[in-house]
PDB file of C-alpha atoms in Angstrom:
ATOM      1  CA  MET A   1      17.070 -12.021   1.206  1.00  0.00           C
ATOM      2  CA  ASN A   2      19.032 -10.016  -1.381  1.00  0.00           C
ATOM      3  CA  ALA A   3      18.362  -6.304  -0.786  1.00  0.00           C
ATOM      4  CA  LYS A   4      19.036  -5.475  -4.436  1.00  0.00           C
ATOM      5  CA  GLN A   5      16.287  -7.900  -5.489  1.00  0.00           C
ATOM      6  CA  THR A   6      13.839  -6.586  -2.888  1.00  0.00           C
ATOM      7  CA  ALA A   7      11.368  -3.733  -3.177  1.00  0.00           C
ATOM      8  CA  VAL A   8       9.120  -2.117  -0.589  1.00  0.00           C
ATOM      9  CA  VAL A   9       5.848  -1.477  -2.398  1.00  0.00           C
ATOM     10  CA  LEU A  10       3.709   1.145  -0.693  1.00  0.00           C
ATOM     11  CA  LEU A  11       0.087   1.505  -1.652  1.00  0.00           C
ATOM     12  CA  GLU A  12      -1.794   4.768  -1.309  1.00  0.00           C
ATOM     13  CA  LEU A  13       0.274   6.638   1.328  1.00  0.00           C
ATOM     14  CA  GLN A  14      -1.853   9.698   0.528  1.00  0.00           C
ATOM     15  CA  ASN A  15      -3.272  12.614   2.494  1.00  0.00           C
ATOM     16  CA  ASP A  16      -6.901  11.499   2.117  1.00  0.00           C
ATOM     17  CA  PHE A  17      -6.014   8.320   4.086  1.00  0.00           C
ATOM     18  CA  LEU A  18      -3.234   9.349   6.421  1.00  0.00           C
ATOM     19  CA  ASN A  19      -3.609  12.946   7.551  1.00  0.00           C
ATOM     20  CA  GLU A  20      -6.091  15.049   9.449  1.00  0.00           C
ATOM     21  CA  GLY A  21      -8.350  16.756   6.933  1.00  0.00           C
ATOM     22  CA  GLY A  22      -8.234  13.790   4.591  1.00  0.00           C
ATOM     23  CA  LYS A  23     -11.563  12.645   3.275  1.00  0.00           C
ATOM     24  CA  LEU A  24     -11.065   9.043   4.469  1.00  0.00           C
ATOM     25  CA  TYR A  25      -8.791   9.676   7.447  1.00  0.00           C
ATOM     26  CA  PRO A  26     -11.522   9.451  10.080  1.00  0.00           C
ATOM     27  CA  LEU A  27     -12.353   5.929   8.890  1.00  0.00           C
ATOM     28  CA  LEU A  28      -8.718   4.789   9.199  1.00  0.00           C
ATOM     29  CA  LYS A  29      -7.836   6.717  12.333  1.00  0.00           C
ATOM     30  CA  PRO A  30      -8.517   3.830  14.848  1.00  0.00           C
ATOM     31  CA  VAL A  31      -6.054   1.519  13.039  1.00  0.00           C
ATOM     32  CA  LEU A  32      -3.534   4.240  12.317  1.00  0.00           C
ATOM     33  CA  GLU A  33      -3.388   5.083  16.018  1.00  0.00           C
ATOM     34  CA  ALA A  34      -3.592   1.527  17.371  1.00  0.00           C
ATOM     35  CA  TYR A  35      -0.546   0.368  15.400  1.00  0.00           C
ATOM     36  CA  ASP A  36       1.325   3.701  15.002  1.00  0.00           C
ATOM     37  CA  VAL A  37       1.084   3.063  11.306  1.00  0.00           C
ATOM     38  CA  LYS A  38       2.496   6.314   9.954  1.00  0.00           C
ATOM     39  CA  ALA A  39       5.640   6.116  12.055  1.00  0.00           C
ATOM     40  CA  ASN A  40       6.100   2.460  11.120  1.00  0.00           C
ATOM     41  CA  GLN A  41       5.705   3.287   7.435  1.00  0.00           C
ATOM     42  CA  ASN A  42       8.532   5.843   7.663  1.00  0.00           C
ATOM     43  CA  GLY A  43      10.649   3.489   9.704  1.00  0.00           C
ATOM     44  CA  LEU A  44      10.215   0.811   7.089  1.00  0.00           C
ATOM     45  CA  ILE A  45      10.994   3.193   4.227  1.00  0.00           C
ATOM     46  CA  ARG A  46      14.087   4.714   5.756  1.00  0.00           C
ATOM     47  CA  ALA A  47      15.683   1.494   6.840  1.00  0.00           C
ATOM     48  CA  ALA A  48      14.875  -0.368   3.654  1.00  0.00           C
ATOM     49  CA  ARG A  49      16.254   2.457   1.560  1.00  0.00           C
ATOM     50  CA  ALA A  50      19.426   2.563   3.637  1.00  0.00           C
ATOM     51  CA  ASN A  51      19.779  -1.177   3.061  1.00  0.00           C
ATOM     52  CA  GLY A  52      19.664  -0.748  -0.644  1.00  0.00           C
ATOM     53  CA  MET A  53      16.046  -1.804  -1.321  1.00  0.00           C
ATOM     54  CA  LEU A  54      13.947  -0.175  -4.030  1.00  0.00           C
ATOM     55  CA  ILE A  55      11.149   2.016  -2.686  1.00  0.00           C
ATOM     56  CA  VAL A  56       8.029   2.027  -4.842  1.00  0.00           C
ATOM     57  CA  HIS A  57       4.945   4.207  -4.190  1.00  0.00           C
ATOM     58  CA  VAL A  58       1.662   3.309  -5.892  1.00  0.00           C
ATOM     59  CA  PRO A  59      -0.928   6.014  -5.220  1.00  0.00           C
ATOM     60  CA  ILE A  60      -4.506   5.807  -6.493  1.00  0.00           C
ATOM     61  CA  GLY A  61      -6.273   8.673  -8.236  1.00  0.00           C
ATOM     62  CA  PHE A  62      -9.402   9.580 -10.128  1.00  0.00           C
ATOM     63  CA  SER A  63     -10.745  12.361 -12.394  1.00  0.00           C
ATOM     64  CA  ALA A  64     -13.036  14.862 -10.759  1.00  0.00           C
ATOM     65  CA  ASP A  65     -16.072  13.056 -12.275  1.00  0.00           C
ATOM     66  CA  TYR A  66     -14.721   9.592 -11.366  1.00  0.00           C
ATOM     67  CA  ARG A  67     -15.066   8.484 -14.977  1.00  0.00           C
ATOM     68  CA  GLU A  68     -12.505   5.739 -14.375  1.00  0.00           C
ATOM     69  CA  MET A  69     -15.121   3.858 -12.276  1.00  0.00           C
ATOM     70  CA  GLY A  70     -17.596   3.475 -15.113  1.00  0.00           C
ATOM     71  CA  HIS A  71     -21.277   4.282 -14.941  1.00  0.00           C
ATOM     72  CA  ALA A  72     -22.322   2.252 -11.879  1.00  0.00           C
ATOM     73  CA  PRO A  73     -19.516   1.921  -9.290  1.00  0.00           C
ATOM     74  CA  TYR A  74     -20.350  -0.040  -6.130  1.00  0.00           C
ATOM     75  CA  GLY A  75     -18.543  -1.287  -3.079  1.00  0.00           C
ATOM     76  CA  ILE A  76     -15.385   0.447  -1.999  1.00  0.00           C
ATOM     77  CA  LEU A  77     -15.129   2.550  -5.183  1.00  0.00           C
ATOM     78  CA  GLN A  78     -18.615   3.890  -4.580  1.00  0.00           C
ATOM     79  CA  ALA A  79     -17.535   4.767  -1.083  1.00  0.00           C
ATOM     80  CA  VAL A  80     -14.550   6.697  -2.393  1.00  0.00           C
ATOM     81  CA  LYS A  81     -16.768   8.563  -4.810  1.00  0.00           C
ATOM     82  CA  ASN A  82     -19.345   9.326  -2.173  1.00  0.00           C
ATOM     83  CA  ALA A  83     -16.540  10.850   0.008  1.00  0.00           C
ATOM     84  CA  GLY A  84     -15.256  12.940  -2.876  1.00  0.00           C
ATOM     85  CA  ALA A  85     -11.820  11.470  -2.159  1.00  0.00           C
ATOM     86  CA  LEU A  86      -8.608  10.864  -4.052  1.00  0.00           C
ATOM     87  CA  ILE A  87      -9.172  13.284  -6.894  1.00  0.00           C
ATOM     88  CA  LYS A  88      -6.015  13.718  -9.045  1.00  0.00           C
ATOM     89  CA  ASP A  89      -3.918  16.807  -8.581  1.00  0.00           C
ATOM     90  CA  THR A  90      -5.449  17.693  -5.228  1.00  0.00           C
ATOM     91  CA  TRP A  91      -3.906  17.682  -1.733  1.00  0.00           C
ATOM     92  CA  GLY A  92      -5.950  14.634  -0.839  1.00  0.00           C
ATOM     93  CA  SER A  93      -4.441  12.492  -3.570  1.00  0.00           C
ATOM     94  CA  ALA A  94      -0.847  13.638  -3.084  1.00  0.00           C
ATOM     95  CA  ILE A  95       1.668  11.475  -1.251  1.00  0.00           C
ATOM     96  CA  ALA A  96       0.943  12.260   2.383  1.00  0.00           C
ATOM     97  CA  ASP A  97       2.655  15.094   4.136  1.00  0.00           C
ATOM     98  CA  GLY A  98       5.274  13.617   6.421  1.00  0.00           C
ATOM     99  CA  VAL A  99       5.973  10.515   4.271  1.00  0.00           C
ATOM    100  CA  ASP A 100       9.695  10.189   3.516  1.00  0.00           C
ATOM    101  CA  VAL A 101       9.822  10.340  -0.251  1.00  0.00           C
ATOM    102  CA  GLN A 102      13.184  10.764  -1.983  1.00  0.00           C
ATOM    103  CA  ALA A 103      14.145  11.348  -5.632  1.00  0.00           C
ATOM    104  CA  SER A 104      15.495   7.862  -5.798  1.00  0.00           C
ATOM    105  CA  ASP A 105      12.106   6.366  -5.122  1.00  0.00           C
ATOM    106  CA  ILE A 106       9.767   5.290  -7.896  1.00  0.00           C
ATOM    107  CA  VAL A 107       6.175   6.540  -8.100  1.00  0.00           C
ATOM    108  CA  ILE A 108       3.902   4.338 -10.252  1.00  0.00           C
ATOM    109  CA  GLU A 109       1.099   6.257 -11.897  1.00  0.00           C
ATOM    110  CA  GLY A 110      -2.262   5.114 -13.245  1.00  0.00           C
ATOM    111  CA  LYS A 111      -3.768   3.097 -10.382  1.00  0.00           C
ATOM    112  CA  SER A 112      -7.518   3.459 -10.443  1.00  0.00           C
ATOM    113  CA  GLY A 113      -8.558   0.005  -9.235  1.00  0.00           C
ATOM    114  CA  ILE A 114      -7.960  -2.377  -6.368  1.00  0.00           C
ATOM    115  CA  ASP A 115      -5.078  -4.532  -7.529  1.00  0.00           C
ATOM    116  CA  ALA A 116      -1.922  -2.365  -8.011  1.00  0.00           C
ATOM    117  CA  PHE A 117      -0.727  -4.565 -10.897  1.00  0.00           C
ATOM    118  CA  ALA A 118      -3.967  -4.391 -12.915  1.00  0.00           C
ATOM    119  CA  SER A 119      -3.976  -0.863 -14.237  1.00  0.00           C
ATOM    120  CA  THR A 120      -0.280   0.086 -13.914  1.00  0.00           C
ATOM    121  CA  HIS A 121       3.191  -0.903 -15.193  1.00  0.00           C
ATOM    122  CA  LEU A 122       4.225  -2.043 -11.641  1.00  0.00           C
ATOM    123  CA  ASP A 123       5.187  -5.516 -12.772  1.00  0.00           C
ATOM    124  CA  PHE A 124       7.312  -4.170 -15.605  1.00  0.00           C
ATOM    125  CA  VAL A 125       9.138  -1.802 -13.303  1.00  0.00           C
ATOM    126  CA  LEU A 126       9.785  -4.447 -10.639  1.00  0.00           C
ATOM    127  CA  ARG A 127      11.091  -6.980 -13.186  1.00  0.00           C
ATOM    128  CA  SER A 128      13.228  -4.286 -14.896  1.00  0.00           C
ATOM    129  CA  HIS A 129      14.994  -3.789 -11.596  1.00  0.00           C
ATOM    130  CA  GLY A 130      15.433  -7.563 -11.053  1.00  0.00           C
ATOM    131  CA  ILE A 131      13.021  -7.599  -8.098  1.00  0.00           C
ATOM    132  CA  THR A 132      11.988 -11.067  -6.892  1.00  0.00           C
ATOM    133  CA  THR A 133      10.808 -10.175  -3.338  1.00  0.00           C
ATOM    134  CA  ILE A 134       8.353  -7.473  -2.321  1.00  0.00           C
ATOM    135  CA  ALA A 135       7.245  -6.126   1.071  1.00  0.00           C
ATOM    136  CA  LEU A 136       3.720  -4.688   0.864  1.00  0.00           C
ATOM    137  CA  ALA A 137       2.419  -1.876   3.132  1.00  0.00           C
ATOM    138  CA  GLY A 138      -0.120   0.921   2.993  1.00  0.00           C
ATOM    139  CA  GLN A 139      -3.844   1.052   2.467  1.00  0.00           C
ATOM    140  CA  LEU A 140      -6.268  -0.677   2.666  1.00  0.00           C
ATOM    141  CA  SER A 141      -5.197  -3.898   4.443  1.00  0.00           C
ATOM    142  CA  ASN A 142      -8.174  -5.990   3.419  1.00  0.00           C
ATOM    143  CA  ILE A 143      -8.769  -4.420   0.025  1.00  0.00           C
ATOM    144  CA  CYS A 144      -5.932  -3.072  -2.147  1.00  0.00           C
ATOM    145  CA  ILE A 145      -3.145  -4.586  -0.089  1.00  0.00           C
ATOM    146  CA  GLU A 146      -4.818  -7.998  -0.064  1.00  0.00           C
ATOM    147  CA  SER A 147      -5.685  -7.878  -3.798  1.00  0.00           C
ATOM    148  CA  THR A 148      -2.153  -6.790  -4.756  1.00  0.00           C
ATOM    149  CA  MET A 149      -0.720  -9.468  -2.460  1.00  0.00           C
ATOM    150  CA  ARG A 150      -2.729 -12.201  -4.228  1.00  0.00           C
ATOM    151  CA  ALA A 151      -1.587 -10.888  -7.632  1.00  0.00           C
ATOM    152  CA  ALA A 152       2.029 -10.747  -6.600  1.00  0.00           C
ATOM    153  CA  TYR A 153       1.826 -14.282  -5.251  1.00  0.00           C
ATOM    154  CA  ASP A 154       0.383 -15.498  -8.545  1.00  0.00           C
ATOM    155  CA  LYS A 155       3.173 -13.711 -10.462  1.00  0.00           C
ATOM    156  CA  GLY A 156       5.824 -15.583  -8.531  1.00  0.00           C
ATOM    157  CA  TYR A 157       7.138 -12.887  -6.225  1.00  0.00           C
ATOM    158  CA  ARG A 158       8.144 -13.717  -2.693  1.00  0.00           C
ATOM    159  CA  VAL A 159       5.753 -11.549  -0.655  1.00  0.00           C
ATOM    160  CA  PHE A 160       5.963 -10.116   2.864  1.00  0.00           C
ATOM    161  CA  GLY A 161       2.902  -8.396   4.290  1.00  0.00           C
ATOM    162  CA  ILE A 162       3.890  -5.614   6.691  1.00  0.00           C
ATOM    163  CA  THR A 163       1.222  -5.762   9.420  1.00  0.00           C
ATOM    164  CA  ASP A 164       2.023  -2.666  11.399  1.00  0.00           C
ATOM    165  CA  ALA A 165       2.617  -0.354   8.420  1.00  0.00           C
ATOM    166  CA  SER A 166      -0.823  -1.016   6.889  1.00  0.00           C
ATOM    167  CA  ALA A 167      -4.313   0.202   7.772  1.00  0.00           C
ATOM    168  CA  THR A 168      -7.948  -0.120   6.774  1.00  0.00           C
ATOM    169  CA  ILE A 169     -11.434   0.889   7.787  1.00  0.00           C
ATOM    170  CA  GLY A 170     -11.824  -0.703  11.238  1.00  0.00           C
ATOM    171  CA  LEU A 171      -9.628  -2.676  13.593  1.00  0.00           C
ATOM    172  CA  GLU A 172     -11.680  -5.805  13.208  1.00  0.00           C
ATOM    173  CA  GLN A 173     -11.339  -5.796   9.412  1.00  0.00           C
ATOM    174  CA  HIS A 174      -7.585  -5.123   9.628  1.00  0.00           C
ATOM    175  CA  ASP A 175      -6.895  -7.856  12.186  1.00  0.00           C
ATOM    176  CA  SER A 176      -9.128 -10.417  10.465  1.00  0.00           C
ATOM    177  CA  SER A 177      -7.504  -9.899   7.038  1.00  0.00           C
ATOM    178  CA  ILE A 178      -4.032 -10.239   8.539  1.00  0.00           C
ATOM    179  CA  GLU A 179      -4.951 -13.336  10.578  1.00  0.00           C
ATOM    180  CA  HIS A 180      -6.970 -15.223   8.050  1.00  0.00           C
ATOM    181  CA  ASN A 181      -6.119 -14.100   4.561  1.00  0.00           C
ATOM    182  CA  TRP A 182      -2.608 -12.674   4.432  1.00  0.00           C
ATOM    183  CA  PRO A 183      -0.887 -15.942   5.468  1.00  0.00           C
ATOM    184  CA  MET A 184      -2.344 -17.584   2.327  1.00  0.00           C
ATOM    185  CA  PHE A 185      -0.470 -15.198   0.040  1.00  0.00           C
ATOM    186  CA  SER A 186       2.411 -13.712   2.053  1.00  0.00           C
ATOM    187  CA  GLU A 187       4.524 -13.984   5.135  1.00  0.00           C
ATOM    188  CA  PRO A 188       2.899 -11.466   7.527  1.00  0.00           C
ATOM    189  CA  MET A 189       5.193  -9.688   9.942  1.00  0.00           C
ATOM    190  CA  THR A 190       5.908  -6.291  11.532  1.00  0.00           C
ATOM    191  CA  HIS A 191       8.229  -3.888   9.867  1.00  0.00           C
ATOM    192  CA  LYS A 192      10.954  -4.606  12.447  1.00  0.00           C
ATOM    193  CA  GLN A 193      10.641  -8.326  11.877  1.00  0.00           C
ATOM    194  CA  PHE A 194      10.984  -7.773   8.134  1.00  0.00           C
ATOM    195  CA  LEU A 195      14.015  -5.557   8.577  1.00  0.00           C
ATOM    196  CA  ASP A 196      15.594  -8.041  10.916  1.00  0.00           C
ATOM    197  CA  ARG A 197      14.922 -10.774   8.351  1.00  0.00           C
ATOM    198  CA  SER A 198      16.447  -8.745   5.584  1.00  0.00           C
ATOM    199  CA  ALA A 199      19.580  -8.069   7.643  1.00  0.00           C
ATOM    200  CA  ALA A 200      20.121 -11.703   8.554  1.00  0.00           C
TER     201      ALA A 200
END
């Protein structure tokens, strides 16, 4: 693995998901605590950055009236709207307090859907940096991570899914996605396994 051709892509490391007081935090709390997800995210970020990998954040955000969702949202987007979560330019949508963000990192704007490639210039940025391998972590394991993983796989990236630096609503959903779906589109592993692999 060439560090200069590798990016750690972090989806939705935002206050509404990761910190007490966040609108969706109570739903993720069991997974966050069971796998020490926040500490592992920072461990991944710091070591990958030190090794010369590109760090890319892809937050999600909506207007106060959620106009990006159209007239009849359903499923996970309806749940976000019902919670009043992830409104642009609020504390809830900001990169989470405690996440190690540096000026050298890239923050991709414009994500308002499930797949991080679909409504952003993520692919352009990665290819502009010569990235061929990505490690995916963040939220939600079985939704945005999995959708982005499938898209990255189809686009020809080598994909690693970081199991202990990702979270979703419910331990069963998290574990099931990692066990049954992630292996179809990525090489699932812990952040330490990924860092060991990248150092080999």
